XYZ file of C-alpha atoms in Angstrom:
221
model
C -32.375 -12.928 -14.438
C -31.941 -9.938 -12.141
C -29.845 -10.303 -8.983
C -31.529 -9.739 -5.624
C -31.548 -6.165 -4.371
C -29.397 -6.968 -1.333
C -26.469 -7.875 -3.639
C -26.416 -4.547 -5.417
C -23.103 -2.650 -5.200
C -23.437 1.151 -5.397
C -21.363 2.406 -8.366
C -20.741 5.813 -6.896
C -19.158 4.211 -3.840
C -16.917 2.044 -5.928
C -15.761 5.021 -7.969
C -15.010 7.007 -4.800
C -12.964 4.152 -3.473
C -11.088 3.952 -6.772
C -10.250 7.645 -6.497
C -9.106 7.316 -2.929
C -6.856 4.297 -3.581
C -3.827 6.266 -4.878
C -4.054 8.691 -1.951
C -4.113 5.722 0.491
C -1.041 4.197 -1.088
C 0.761 7.571 -1.036
C -0.076 8.147 2.625
C 1.250 4.716 3.537
C 4.460 5.490 1.649
C 4.868 8.842 3.523
C 4.695 7.014 6.800
C 7.170 4.330 5.656
C 9.594 6.965 4.415
C 9.376 9.309 7.380
C 9.800 6.729 10.113
C 13.446 5.797 9.221
C 14.341 9.438 8.707
C 13.049 10.358 12.170
C 14.844 7.413 13.766
C 18.140 8.503 12.265
C 17.843 11.809 14.072
C 16.263 10.333 17.230
C 19.164 7.953 17.889
C 21.796 10.625 18.744
C 19.249 12.678 20.663
C 18.291 9.707 22.761
C 21.921 8.796 23.332
C 22.856 12.359 24.355
C 19.956 12.525 26.787
C 21.004 9.282 28.474
C 18.374 6.984 26.995
C 20.902 4.428 25.906
C 18.535 1.510 26.024
C 16.388 3.189 23.398
C 19.202 4.517 21.229
C 21.339 1.370 20.916
C 18.652 -0.797 19.182
C 18.273 1.980 16.569
C 21.985 2.008 15.881
C 22.002 -1.731 15.793
C 19.104 -1.876 13.251
C 20.798 0.629 10.884
C 24.213 -1.145 11.217
C 22.938 -3.770 8.786
C 22.421 -1.074 6.123
C 25.315 1.329 6.684
C 28.937 1.240 7.876
C 28.257 4.082 10.402
C 31.854 5.270 10.484
C 32.066 8.287 12.807
C 34.419 10.253 10.523
C 31.946 9.895 7.620
C 28.810 10.665 9.621
C 27.032 13.879 10.637
C 26.802 14.547 14.385
C 24.007 15.924 16.560
C 24.434 16.861 20.205
C 27.920 15.408 20.042
C 26.664 11.985 18.831
C 26.798 10.576 15.327
C 23.603 10.000 13.390
C 22.421 6.432 12.978
C 23.844 6.349 9.402
C 26.601 8.033 7.461
C 26.174 11.338 5.690
C 25.479 9.774 2.326
C 22.830 7.410 3.674
C 21.360 10.379 5.563
C 20.934 12.172 2.260
C 19.351 9.063 0.754
C 16.776 8.632 3.521
C 15.930 12.358 3.900
C 15.823 13.016 0.163
C 13.465 10.094 -0.406
C 11.170 11.100 2.470
C 10.969 14.682 1.299
C 10.344 13.631 -2.285
C 7.594 11.277 -1.358
C 5.995 13.861 0.950
C 5.918 16.580 -1.713
C 5.161 14.258 -4.681
C 1.474 15.234 -5.033
C 2.473 18.885 -5.473
C 4.572 18.082 -8.517
C 2.659 15.154 -10.090
C -0.816 13.664 -9.973
C -1.129 10.490 -7.941
C -3.417 9.103 -10.649
C -0.475 8.927 -13.081
C 1.289 5.596 -13.008
C 3.694 6.225 -15.853
C 7.324 6.795 -14.980
C 10.025 8.906 -16.654
C 12.628 7.293 -18.836
C 15.196 5.159 -17.004
C 18.023 7.368 -18.185
C 17.053 10.075 -15.683
C 17.521 7.639 -12.831
C 20.886 6.603 -14.244
C 21.967 10.199 -14.604
C 20.980 10.898 -10.986
C 23.324 8.090 -9.961
C 26.358 9.623 -11.795
C 27.162 12.233 -9.090
C 27.184 9.485 -6.439
C 29.539 7.416 -8.499
C 31.881 10.302 -9.228
C 31.885 11.471 -5.617
C 32.833 7.999 -4.438
C 35.047 6.946 -7.366
C 37.199 10.081 -7.503
C 37.838 9.813 -3.784
C 38.955 6.191 -4.077
C 41.306 7.176 -6.930
C 42.701 10.010 -4.866
C 41.560 12.652 -7.322
C 38.950 14.206 -5.073
C 38.251 14.216 -1.342
C 34.522 14.075 -0.687
C 32.940 15.869 2.260
C 29.889 15.517 4.439
C 28.102 17.983 2.204
C 29.019 16.287 -1.076
C 28.037 12.865 0.225
C 24.760 14.167 1.604
C 23.780 16.112 -1.530
C 24.678 13.346 -4.010
C 22.751 10.801 -1.975
C 19.734 13.117 -1.620
C 19.723 13.824 -5.367
C 19.578 10.125 -6.254
C 16.825 9.331 -3.786
C 14.705 12.344 -4.853
C 14.737 11.099 -8.398
C 14.218 7.478 -7.323
C 10.989 8.415 -5.545
C 9.517 9.543 -8.908
C 9.795 5.948 -10.033
C 8.811 4.252 -6.780
C 5.613 6.178 -6.024
C 3.793 5.561 -9.337
C 5.050 1.956 -9.352
C 3.527 1.249 -5.940
C 0.340 3.101 -6.769
C -0.058 0.986 -9.962
C 0.654 -2.155 -7.920
C -1.962 -1.198 -5.361
C -4.613 -0.527 -8.013
C -3.790 -3.875 -9.720
C -4.231 -5.775 -6.431
C -7.425 -3.949 -5.714
C -8.889 -4.815 -9.183
C -7.853 -8.410 -8.789
C -9.368 -8.931 -5.389
C -12.355 -6.849 -6.353
C -12.988 -9.086 -9.362
C -12.798 -12.223 -7.215
C -15.229 -10.708 -4.710
C -17.604 -9.734 -7.475
C -17.471 -13.192 -9.017
C -18.235 -14.728 -5.643
C -21.160 -12.325 -5.164
C -22.585 -13.188 -8.608
C -22.252 -16.900 -7.867
C -24.088 -16.521 -4.588
C -26.804 -14.457 -6.389
C -27.226 -17.214 -8.982
C -27.567 -19.850 -6.307
C -30.184 -17.776 -4.539
C -32.097 -17.280 -7.842
C -32.118 -21.010 -8.513
C -33.496 -21.755 -5.086
C -36.156 -19.044 -5.581
C -37.253 -20.546 -8.919
C -37.321 -24.064 -7.390
C -39.530 -22.868 -4.597
C -41.851 -21.107 -7.024
C -42.446 -24.133 -9.273
C -42.874 -26.682 -6.429
C -46.549 -27.687 -6.305
C -48.273 -26.771 -3.124
C -49.859 -29.618 -1.260
C -53.637 -29.244 -0.670
C -55.428 -30.988 2.107
C -57.619 -33.855 0.983
C -61.300 -33.486 1.952
C -62.409 -35.666 4.813
C -64.672 -38.435 3.621
C -67.580 -39.505 5.784
C -69.534 -42.761 5.598
C -72.919 -42.436 3.780
C -75.846 -42.264 6.132
C -79.302 -43.693 5.395
C -81.091 -41.876 8.200
C -82.603 -39.577 5.630
C -84.925 -42.285 4.437
C -88.015 -42.910 6.672
C -88.098 -46.605 5.747
C -84.634 -47.166 7.171
C -85.481 -45.847 10.571
C -85.939 -48.314 13.278
């Protein structure tokens, strides 16, 4: 039984939406990654220009994620950034990596490199921190920024395809539910159509009149 014409879903439109889905996920990730990076720089600029009421909430929000020690933070316009130098590298490295990701790798690919590359990217961070704690090395703003940026750049290569794959899985799941609901509605409509077709039509009964004997001359008065 064919479904009604009004329930037809154009296949070319569905394919176009499927091709656009990875780009939509990537664009959302760019926004999510850029906003914190911009706020980190905006906080000292706002504070230096006298907009304390706008700057302090930004510092307060990032205080839950970073120690914000002045001696371990980069400064802009005489004010420290909203996070320390290592966290600055993490945020900026991730934002830059996500922004430039399509230039290095297709958004359609959802496979990720081997986990060992992410672990290797974490080694400089551990060494830069660990050697300083042991007194064998004194890290600097530059070393903290670069090691944090390196780790986040590599991490983005795992996060982007993972979220793209998740977005496609959710789209397929909800699309399948919507398709099943549409088919069910089409079947119900078809059943009602068949029932209406086989229902016998009622015909009007002819009006019966009483027999008249006026046709016979003998019956006339």
